[in-house]
Coordinates of C-alpha atoms in Angstrom, one line a residue:
M44 CA 124.9 106.2 67.4
V45 CA 126.8 109.0 69.2
R46 CA 123.7 110.7 70.6
A47 CA 122.7 107.4 72.0
A48 CA 126.0 106.9 73.4
V49 CA 125.9 110.3 75.2
L50 CA 122.4 109.7 76.3
A51 CA 123.5 106.1 77.9
A52 CA 126.7 107.6 79.7
A53 CA 124.6 110.4 81.1
A54 CA 121.9 108.2 82.3
A55 CA 124.4 106.0 83.8
A56 CA 125.7 108.8 85.8
L57 CA 122.2 109.4 87.3
T58 CA 121.7 106.0 88.8
A59 CA 121.0 107.6 92.4
A60 CA 118.1 109.6 91.0
P61 CA 115.0 108.4 88.4
I62 CA 114.8 110.2 85.2
V63 CA 111.6 112.0 85.2
I64 CA 110.0 111.5 81.6
G65 CA 107.3 114.1 82.1
Q66 CA 105.3 116.2 84.7
Q67 CA 104.6 114.0 87.9
I68 CA 102.4 114.5 90.6
Y69 CA 104.1 113.0 94.0
D70 CA 103.0 115.2 97.0
I71 CA 99.3 115.1 98.0
W72 CA 97.6 116.5 101.6
A73 CA 94.2 115.7 102.1
T74 CA 91.4 116.9 104.8
T75 CA 88.2 114.6 104.0
W76 CA 84.8 115.7 105.4
E77 CA 84.3 112.9 107.8
R78 CA 87.9 113.3 109.2
S79 CA 89.4 110.1 108.5
N80 CA 92.5 112.4 106.8
L81 CA 93.2 115.4 108.7
F82 CA 95.8 117.2 106.7
T83 CA 97.3 113.6 105.7
Y84 CA 100.4 113.9 103.5
T85 CA 101.1 111.2 100.9
N86 CA 104.1 110.7 98.9
L87 CA 103.1 108.7 95.8
G88 CA 107.0 107.7 95.5
S89 CA 107.5 104.9 93.0
S90 CA 103.9 105.4 91.4
P91 CA 103.3 108.9 90.9
I92 CA 100.6 110.4 88.8
N93 CA 101.7 111.3 85.3
F94 CA 100.8 113.9 83.0
V95 CA 100.1 111.9 79.7
T96 CA 98.7 112.7 76.3
K97 CA 95.4 114.4 76.5
G98 CA 92.3 112.1 76.0
A99 CA 88.8 112.1 77.4
I100 CA 88.1 114.7 80.1
G101 CA 86.9 113.5 83.6
D102 CA 83.5 114.6 85.2
A103 CA 85.4 117.4 86.1
D104 CA 88.6 119.1 84.1
I105 CA 90.7 121.4 85.9
V106 CA 92.8 123.5 83.3
V107 CA 95.9 125.2 84.7
N108 CA 97.1 128.3 82.5
D109 CA 100.7 129.0 83.9
G110 CA 101.0 131.6 81.2
S111 CA 98.7 134.1 83.1
V112 CA 100.5 134.8 86.3
L113 CA 98.7 136.9 88.8
Q114 CA 99.2 137.9 92.2
S115 CA 102.3 136.8 94.2
M116 CA 101.4 135.5 97.6
A117 CA 102.2 136.7 101.3
G118 CA 101.0 133.6 103.2
F119 CA 98.3 132.5 105.6
G120 CA 98.1 132.6 109.4
A121 CA 96.1 134.4 112.1
T122 CA 96.6 137.1 114.8
L123 CA 98.7 136.7 118.0
T124 CA 96.8 138.7 120.3
D125 CA 98.0 139.1 123.9
S126 CA 95.7 136.3 125.0
S127 CA 97.1 133.9 122.4
A128 CA 100.8 134.8 123.0
K129 CA 100.0 134.2 127.2
L130 CA 98.5 131.0 126.7
L131 CA 101.5 129.9 124.5
S132 CA 103.9 131.4 127.1
S133 CA 102.2 129.3 129.9
M134 CA 102.4 126.0 127.9
K135 CA 106.0 126.7 127.1
S136 CA 106.5 127.4 130.6
A137 CA 104.9 124.1 131.9
H138 CA 104.8 121.6 128.9
S139 CA 107.8 122.7 126.5
S140 CA 107.7 119.6 124.4
Q141 CA 104.2 120.2 123.5
Y142 CA 104.6 123.6 122.8
W143 CA 107.4 123.2 120.5
T144 CA 105.5 120.4 118.8
L145 CA 102.3 123.0 118.6
I146 CA 104.9 125.7 117.3
N147 CA 106.3 123.7 114.7
T148 CA 103.2 121.7 113.6
L149 CA 101.8 125.5 112.9
F150 CA 104.7 127.3 111.4
E151 CA 107.6 125.1 110.3
P152 CA 107.4 125.0 106.6
N153 CA 109.8 122.6 105.7
N154 CA 108.3 119.3 107.0
H155 CA 105.6 117.8 104.9
A156 CA 103.5 117.2 108.2
N157 CA 103.6 121.0 109.1
A158 CA 101.5 123.7 107.9
G159 CA 104.1 126.3 107.4
L160 CA 101.9 129.3 108.3
S161 CA 103.7 132.3 107.3
Y162 CA 101.8 135.6 108.3
L163 CA 101.1 136.9 111.7
R164 CA 99.1 139.9 112.6
V165 CA 99.9 141.4 116.1
P166 CA 97.9 144.2 117.7
L167 CA 99.9 147.2 119.0
G168 CA 98.6 147.8 122.3
A169 CA 95.6 146.2 123.7
S170 CA 92.7 144.6 122.0
D171 CA 89.6 142.8 123.0
F172 CA 91.9 139.8 123.7
S173 CA 94.3 141.6 126.0
A174 CA 94.2 141.3 130.2
S175 CA 93.7 145.1 130.4
V176 CA 93.7 148.3 128.2
Y177 CA 97.1 149.8 127.5
S178 CA 98.8 151.9 124.7
F179 CA 102.7 152.2 124.4
D180 CA 102.0 155.9 125.9
D181 CA 99.4 156.5 128.3
T182 CA 100.8 159.8 129.7
W183 CA 98.2 162.4 129.3
L184 CA 98.7 164.7 126.2
D185 CA 102.5 163.4 125.9
T186 CA 102.7 164.9 122.6
S187 CA 106.6 164.4 122.4
L188 CA 106.1 160.9 123.2
L189 CA 108.7 161.1 125.8
N190 CA 107.0 158.2 127.9
F191 CA 106.3 156.1 125.1
N192 CA 107.2 152.4 126.0
I193 CA 107.4 149.5 124.2
D194 CA 107.6 147.2 127.2
N195 CA 103.9 148.3 128.1
A196 CA 103.0 144.9 126.0
P197 CA 103.8 142.1 128.0
A198 CA 107.2 140.3 127.6
Y199 CA 105.5 137.1 126.2
L200 CA 104.3 138.7 123.5
F201 CA 107.6 139.3 122.0
S202 CA 109.3 136.0 123.3
T203 CA 106.5 133.9 121.4
I204 CA 106.7 135.7 118.2
K205 CA 110.5 135.1 118.5
D206 CA 110.0 131.6 118.9
I207 CA 107.8 131.7 115.9
M208 CA 110.4 133.2 113.9
S209 CA 113.0 130.5 114.8
V210 CA 111.0 127.8 113.1
N211 CA 109.8 129.8 110.2
P212 CA 112.4 132.4 108.6
Y213 CA 109.8 133.5 106.2
L214 CA 107.5 134.9 108.9
K215 CA 105.7 138.2 108.1
V216 CA 104.5 140.4 111.0
H217 CA 101.9 142.8 110.5
L218 CA 101.5 145.2 113.4
L219 CA 98.3 147.3 113.8
P220 CA 96.5 149.0 116.5
W221 CA 92.9 148.4 117.8
S222 CA 92.8 152.0 119.1
P223 CA 95.2 155.3 119.5
P224 CA 96.2 156.3 123.0
A225 CA 93.2 157.5 124.9
W226 CA 94.6 161.2 124.9
M227 CA 94.1 161.5 121.2
K228 CA 90.4 160.4 121.0
S229 CA 87.4 162.4 121.7
S230 CA 86.3 160.0 123.9
G231 CA 89.4 160.3 126.2
T232 CA 89.2 156.3 126.6
M233 CA 90.5 153.7 124.0
K234 CA 87.2 151.9 124.5
G235 CA 85.5 153.5 121.3
G236 CA 85.2 157.1 120.4
S237 CA 86.6 159.5 117.5
F238 CA 90.2 160.2 116.6
I239 CA 91.2 164.1 116.6
T240 CA 92.8 165.0 113.7
S241 CA 95.0 167.8 115.4
Y242 CA 97.3 164.5 116.8
S243 CA 97.7 163.1 113.0
T244 CA 101.4 163.7 113.1
V245 CA 101.9 162.8 116.9
Y246 CA 100.0 159.5 116.2
A247 CA 102.2 158.9 112.9
N248 CA 105.3 159.2 115.2
Y249 CA 103.8 157.2 117.9
L250 CA 103.6 154.3 115.2
L251 CA 106.8 154.9 114.1
K252 CA 108.1 154.4 117.7
A253 CA 106.2 151.3 117.7
L254 CA 108.1 149.6 114.4
Q255 CA 111.4 150.6 116.2
G256 CA 110.4 149.1 119.3
F257 CA 109.6 146.0 117.6
K258 CA 112.7 146.3 115.4
N259 CA 114.8 146.5 118.9
K260 CA 113.0 143.3 120.0
G261 CA 114.4 141.7 116.9
I262 CA 111.3 141.7 115.1
T263 CA 111.1 143.6 111.6
A264 CA 107.6 144.4 110.5
Y265 CA 106.3 143.4 107.0
A266 CA 103.6 145.6 107.1
I267 CA 101.8 148.1 109.6
G268 CA 98.5 149.7 109.4
I269 CA 96.9 152.8 111.1
Q270 CA 94.1 151.3 112.7
N271 CA 92.0 148.1 112.8
E272 CA 88.3 148.6 111.7
P273 CA 88.3 152.0 111.5
E274 CA 84.5 152.2 111.3
N275 CA 83.7 150.5 114.5
S276 CA 83.5 152.1 117.8
N277 CA 82.5 150.0 120.8
P278 CA 82.5 151.0 124.3
T279 CA 83.5 147.9 125.8
Y280 CA 87.0 147.2 124.1
P281 CA 89.5 149.3 122.2
T282 CA 88.3 150.6 119.0
C283 CA 88.4 154.0 117.2
L284 CA 86.7 156.0 114.5
I285 CA 88.9 157.1 111.9
S286 CA 87.8 158.6 108.7
A287 CA 89.6 157.7 105.2
S288 CA 90.6 161.3 105.0
Q289 CA 92.5 161.2 108.7
E290 CA 93.8 157.8 107.7
A291 CA 95.3 159.2 104.7
Q292 CA 96.9 162.0 106.4
I293 CA 98.2 159.7 109.0
G294 CA 99.6 157.6 106.7
T295 CA 101.2 160.1 104.4
T296 CA 103.3 161.4 107.4
L297 CA 103.9 158.2 108.4
R298 CA 105.4 156.9 105.1
S299 CA 108.0 159.8 105.0
L300 CA 108.8 159.0 108.7
M301 CA 109.3 155.4 107.9
N302 CA 111.4 156.1 104.7
S303 CA 113.8 158.3 106.7
N304 CA 114.1 156.0 109.7
G305 CA 115.2 152.8 108.1
F306 CA 111.5 151.2 107.2
S307 CA 111.3 151.8 103.6
N308 CA 110.8 148.1 102.6
T309 CA 107.6 148.1 105.2
K310 CA 104.4 148.4 103.9
I311 CA 101.6 150.5 105.2
I312 CA 98.5 148.5 104.6
G313 CA 95.1 150.5 105.2
F314 CA 91.2 150.3 105.8
D315 CA 91.4 146.5 107.4
H316 CA 87.6 146.4 107.7
N317 CA 84.7 144.6 105.9
W318 CA 84.0 143.6 102.5
N319 CA 80.8 145.8 102.0
H320 CA 82.7 149.1 102.0
A321 CA 85.2 147.9 99.6
G322 CA 84.2 150.6 97.0
A323 CA 84.2 153.4 99.6
Y324 CA 86.7 153.8 102.6
P325 CA 89.6 152.1 100.6
V326 CA 89.1 153.8 97.5
Q327 CA 88.8 157.2 99.2
L328 CA 92.3 156.3 100.7
M329 CA 94.0 155.7 97.8
E330 CA 92.6 158.8 96.1
S331 CA 94.2 160.8 99.1
A332 CA 97.4 158.9 99.7
Y333 CA 98.2 156.6 96.9
N334 CA 101.9 156.8 97.5
A335 CA 101.8 155.9 101.2
F336 CA 99.6 152.8 101.0
S337 CA 101.1 149.4 99.6
G338 CA 97.3 148.2 99.8
V339 CA 94.2 147.3 101.8
A340 CA 92.9 144.6 103.8
F341 CA 89.4 143.2 104.5
H342 CA 87.3 141.5 107.1
C343 CA 84.5 138.9 106.7
Y344 CA 81.9 140.3 108.9
S345 CA 79.8 142.0 106.4
G346 CA 79.6 142.0 102.4
S347 CA 80.6 139.3 100.3
V348 CA 84.2 138.8 99.0
G349 CA 83.5 139.4 95.6
Q350 CA 83.4 143.2 96.6
Q351 CA 87.1 142.9 96.7
D352 CA 87.0 143.2 93.1
T353 CA 85.7 146.7 93.3
F354 CA 88.9 148.0 95.0
E355 CA 91.1 145.8 92.4
A356 CA 89.5 147.4 89.7
A357 CA 89.9 151.0 90.8
Y358 CA 93.5 150.3 91.7
P359 CA 94.9 147.2 90.3
N360 CA 98.5 148.0 91.1
K361 CA 97.6 148.1 94.8
E362 CA 97.8 145.1 97.1
I363 CA 94.9 143.4 98.8
Y364 CA 94.9 141.4 101.8
F365 CA 92.5 139.3 103.7
T366 CA 93.2 139.6 107.5
E367 CA 90.4 138.7 109.6
C368 CA 87.5 136.3 110.1
T369 CA 86.5 134.1 113.1
G370 CA 84.7 130.8 113.9
E371 CA 82.3 130.6 116.8
Y372 CA 81.8 127.5 118.8
G373 CA 78.8 125.3 118.2
S374 CA 79.2 125.4 114.1
D375 CA 79.4 122.5 112.1
W376 CA 83.0 121.4 111.3
W377 CA 82.6 120.7 107.5
S378 CA 80.2 123.2 106.6
D379 CA 82.9 125.9 108.0
I380 CA 85.5 124.1 106.2
K381 CA 83.5 124.8 102.8
W382 CA 82.8 128.1 103.8
Y383 CA 86.6 129.0 104.6
M384 CA 87.7 127.8 101.4
D385 CA 84.9 128.9 99.3
N386 CA 85.2 132.5 101.0
I387 CA 88.7 133.3 102.2
F388 CA 91.5 130.5 101.3
V389 CA 90.3 129.9 97.5
G390 CA 87.6 133.0 97.4
A391 CA 89.6 135.7 98.8
V392 CA 92.8 134.6 96.8
E393 CA 90.4 134.5 93.4
H394 CA 89.7 138.0 94.3
Y395 CA 93.3 138.9 94.4
A396 CA 94.1 138.8 98.1
K397 CA 97.8 138.2 99.0
S398 CA 97.1 136.5 102.3
G399 CA 94.3 134.7 104.5
L400 CA 94.0 135.3 108.1
M401 CA 91.8 134.0 110.9
W402 CA 91.3 136.0 114.2
N403 CA 93.1 134.3 117.3
L404 CA 95.7 132.0 116.9
V405 CA 95.2 130.6 120.1
L406 CA 92.6 130.6 123.0
D407 CA 91.3 128.3 125.7
G408 CA 88.2 125.9 125.5
T409 CA 85.9 128.8 126.6
G410 CA 87.2 131.5 124.2
K411 CA 89.1 133.0 126.7
P412 CA 91.1 134.7 128.1
E413 CA 89.1 138.0 127.0
L414 CA 89.0 141.7 128.0
P415 CA 86.9 141.9 131.0
G416 CA 83.6 143.5 130.0
S417 CA 84.2 143.0 126.1
N418 CA 81.3 141.8 124.0
S419 CA 83.0 141.4 120.8
C420 CA 82.7 137.7 121.0
G421 CA 79.4 136.6 122.7
T422 CA 79.3 133.2 121.3
P423 CA 82.2 132.9 122.0
C424 CA 84.9 133.0 119.2
R425 CA 86.8 130.1 118.3
P426 CA 90.7 130.1 117.9
V427 CA 92.6 128.4 115.3
V428 CA 94.1 125.9 118.2
T429 CA 92.5 125.4 121.7
V430 CA 95.2 125.2 124.4
N431 CA 94.4 123.4 127.6
T432 CA 96.1 123.7 130.9
D433 CA 97.4 120.1 130.7
G434 CA 99.5 120.7 127.8
T435 CA 96.9 119.0 125.2
Y436 CA 95.5 121.3 122.3
T437 CA 92.9 120.9 119.5
L438 CA 93.6 121.9 116.0
H439 CA 90.2 123.4 114.6
Q440 CA 88.5 123.5 111.3
E441 CA 90.3 126.9 110.7
F442 CA 93.7 125.1 111.0
Y443 CA 93.0 122.3 108.4
A444 CA 91.4 124.7 105.9
M445 CA 94.6 127.2 105.9
A446 CA 97.0 124.5 106.2
A447 CA 95.9 123.2 102.5
A448 CA 96.2 126.7 101.5
S449 CA 99.6 127.4 103.1
K450 CA 101.1 124.1 102.0
A451 CA 100.8 125.3 98.3
V452 CA 102.2 128.6 98.6
T453 CA 105.4 128.4 100.8
P454 CA 108.7 128.9 99.1
K455 CA 110.1 125.4 98.0
D456 CA 113.9 126.6 98.5
S457 CA 115.6 128.1 101.6
G458 CA 115.5 132.1 100.8
G459 CA 113.3 131.3 97.6
P460 CA 110.0 133.5 96.8
F461 CA 106.5 132.3 97.8
A462 CA 104.2 131.3 95.2
Q463 CA 102.2 133.2 92.5
R464 CA 98.7 132.4 91.7
I465 CA 98.2 131.3 87.9
A466 CA 94.9 131.3 86.2
V467 CA 92.8 128.1 86.2
S468 CA 89.4 127.1 85.0
V469 CA 87.2 124.1 85.7
G470 CA 84.9 122.5 83.0
G471 CA 83.2 119.0 82.8
S472 CA 79.9 117.8 83.9
T473 CA 80.3 118.5 87.6
S474 CA 82.7 121.2 87.5
W475 CA 80.4 123.2 90.1
A476 CA 81.9 120.4 92.7
L477 CA 85.1 121.8 92.9
R478 CA 86.6 125.1 93.9
V479 CA 90.1 125.3 92.6
T480 CA 93.4 127.9 93.2
A481 CA 96.6 127.1 91.2
Y482 CA 99.8 128.3 92.0
V483 CA 103.6 128.4 90.8
T484 CA 106.4 128.8 92.9
A485 CA 110.1 129.9 91.6
R486 CA 113.2 128.5 92.4
V487 CA 116.5 129.5 93.7
N488 CA 118.4 127.5 91.5
S489 CA 117.4 128.2 87.7
A490 CA 118.6 124.5 87.0
D491 CA 115.2 123.4 89.2
W492 CA 112.0 123.0 87.8
L493 CA 109.2 125.2 88.8
R494 CA 106.9 123.9 91.3
Y495 CA 103.1 124.1 90.7
S496 CA 100.5 123.2 93.3
L497 CA 96.6 123.0 93.1
V498 CA 94.2 123.6 96.0
V499 CA 91.1 121.5 95.5
L500 CA 87.6 121.9 97.6
N501 CA 85.2 119.1 96.7
W502 CA 82.2 120.1 98.3
D503 CA 79.9 117.6 96.2
D504 CA 78.2 116.2 99.4
T505 CA 74.4 116.2 98.8
N506 CA 72.3 114.6 95.8
N507 CA 68.7 116.3 95.6
G508 CA 68.7 117.3 99.2
V509 CA 70.0 113.9 100.2
W510 CA 73.5 113.5 101.9
S511 CA 75.8 111.9 99.5
P512 CA 79.4 112.8 99.4
T513 CA 80.8 111.9 96.1
P514 CA 84.4 111.6 95.1
V515 CA 84.9 113.5 91.7
K516 CA 87.0 111.9 88.9
T517 CA 88.9 114.9 87.7
T518 CA 91.4 115.6 84.8
I519 CA 94.0 117.9 85.3
E520 CA 95.1 119.8 82.0
F521 CA 98.6 121.6 82.0
R522 CA 100.9 122.3 79.0
G523 CA 98.9 119.8 76.7
K524 CA 99.2 117.0 78.8
Q525 CA 96.7 115.5 81.2
A526 CA 96.7 114.0 84.7
T527 CA 93.6 112.0 86.3
Y528 CA 92.9 112.2 90.2
T529 CA 89.6 111.4 92.2
F530 CA 89.4 114.1 94.6
P531 CA 87.6 112.9 97.9
V532 CA 84.8 115.3 99.3
G533 CA 87.5 117.7 101.3
V534 CA 90.0 119.6 100.7
T535 CA 93.0 118.4 98.6
T536 CA 96.6 120.0 97.9
L537 CA 98.7 118.7 95.2
W538 CA 102.5 119.3 93.9
W539 CA 104.3 118.5 90.6
Y540 CA 107.0 120.1 88.9
A541 CA 107.9 121.5 85.3
P542 CA 110.8 123.3 83.8
N543 CA 110.4 127.0 83.2
E544 CA 110.8 127.2 79.4
G545 CA 110.4 123.5 78.5
V546 CA 112.8 120.5 77.9
S547 CA 114.2 121.5 74.7
R548 CA 115.0 125.2 73.3
R549 CA 116.5 126.2 69.8
D550 CA 119.7 128.2 69.8
A551 CA 119.1 131.2 67.7
G552 CA 121.1 131.3 64.6
A553 CA 122.2 127.4 64.8
N554 CA 121.2 124.0 63.9
T555 CA 121.6 122.7 67.4
T556 CA 118.8 121.8 69.7
E557 CA 119.8 121.8 73.5
E558 CA 118.1 119.1 75.4
F559 CA 118.0 118.3 79.2
A560 CA 117.0 115.2 81.1
Y561 CA 116.1 115.8 84.7
A562 CA 116.5 113.6 88.1
Q563 CA 113.9 113.1 90.5
T564 CA 115.2 114.5 94.0
E565 CA 113.7 115.0 97.5
D566 CA 113.8 119.0 96.5
G567 CA 111.8 118.2 93.2
P568 CA 113.3 117.6 89.7
R569 CA 116.6 119.0 88.9
K570 CA 118.2 119.7 85.8
A571 CA 120.8 116.8 85.7
F572 CA 122.9 116.8 82.3
R573 CA 122.6 118.1 78.8
F574 CA 123.7 117.2 75.6
H575 CA 123.8 118.6 72.2
R576 CA 121.9 117.1 68.9
T577 CA 123.2 118.6 65.7
E578 CA 120.8 118.4 62.6
V579 CA 122.2 117.6 59.5

């Protein structure tokens, strides 16, 4: 009777928020193959999907194992090239309202309609998407770097980054050169050629100055790299051959300089090139400079995503990032979505990547502006977003794929952590139809339930070679309970919440169980009250 009275009184105090009896799915985002839904958000409100007593499994059965916690995520995004920044800056000047709508759609993390992209790669100096070739010190043989000038980069690059930071405080900026200054290279030009080893210390200081220059602009880098695609030399745009031993030497010197100059928390990420050499260059880099590099990054242009495992097996304590892939105009929208999810936004994460990035964030409708004479994107390259001179813009398939992944990993609370990947498996008669990743996001307030999320690709779109998109009735198993949801052909993101250690725990050495009730709020279930039951 006493226990019942306590419960009744406590429940009366919570009339403003419904009690959560068990885990429930409230939040769903969907992008479907025929584009009837494009990152469409649904709040199930008073009719959530409940986790109930387990029964028969669906055609597919997703089993979430939150006891196996894997890598912490850094986020998803793209590269802000000079060209991307220029177009965005022009859009801001001529069409400010549309500009801020786009920036929020891409990067703002809290509104359910926005993607919350949180990882931005930024070239140090010119790339194949710059107006001209430049470095931060083009004075020949200036080994003292007296003429280093961060303002050789266009002002709109910095202002655009600051605008993005203003809507997403979690933004990670990853700096990376496409080439050292021409005078540090055997070719005497930033377009192709090889790095001269004797400039290793000078180049490390050059990169430190770049970090300092960005910091002076109000941008503290999350990470820096030594060289984009160090095994690529192309005479039509900034590129450079830098061997693993050279990169190791530069990285070791740079790490020491960074630690002595206030950048001990900034990571050095190596390689930044294709999957096919995952067991060679990146491994050699760690053999020579293990303590200098936090990890390595991969691109999609050769090899396969599973080759990331080769590096992970050799160095399981080092981090893996996926940092570049591009679409091209003229490809099929739905086929691209499937490939991106299978290989990057599900696949790369399955193979231990902390990030998933596309190439250009923004270009125009012809894949420009591009460095004059560059042949890097002949088809041409398609950006995440096409921006037009009249202020209109088009979100491409790259956006919808990465938005689904991003929504699963962004922090739930202000100042909170990004999600961690957790183990998941798929069974059932049509297990092949689903590609799935699962995540848990910790909370700032220990009274709040953890957020769990799934990113699911249903690619069951043909039957014996005949086009036949088929939704898949799926059970989701979690902590001995089961929910049921039918996934449309497309990409779906789900959220639900669960307590960290269950709703009951027995106090050691006492016959008392401390139990909690939970209230559903717009921030997820919150621990609302507790009562004690004494056993006799």
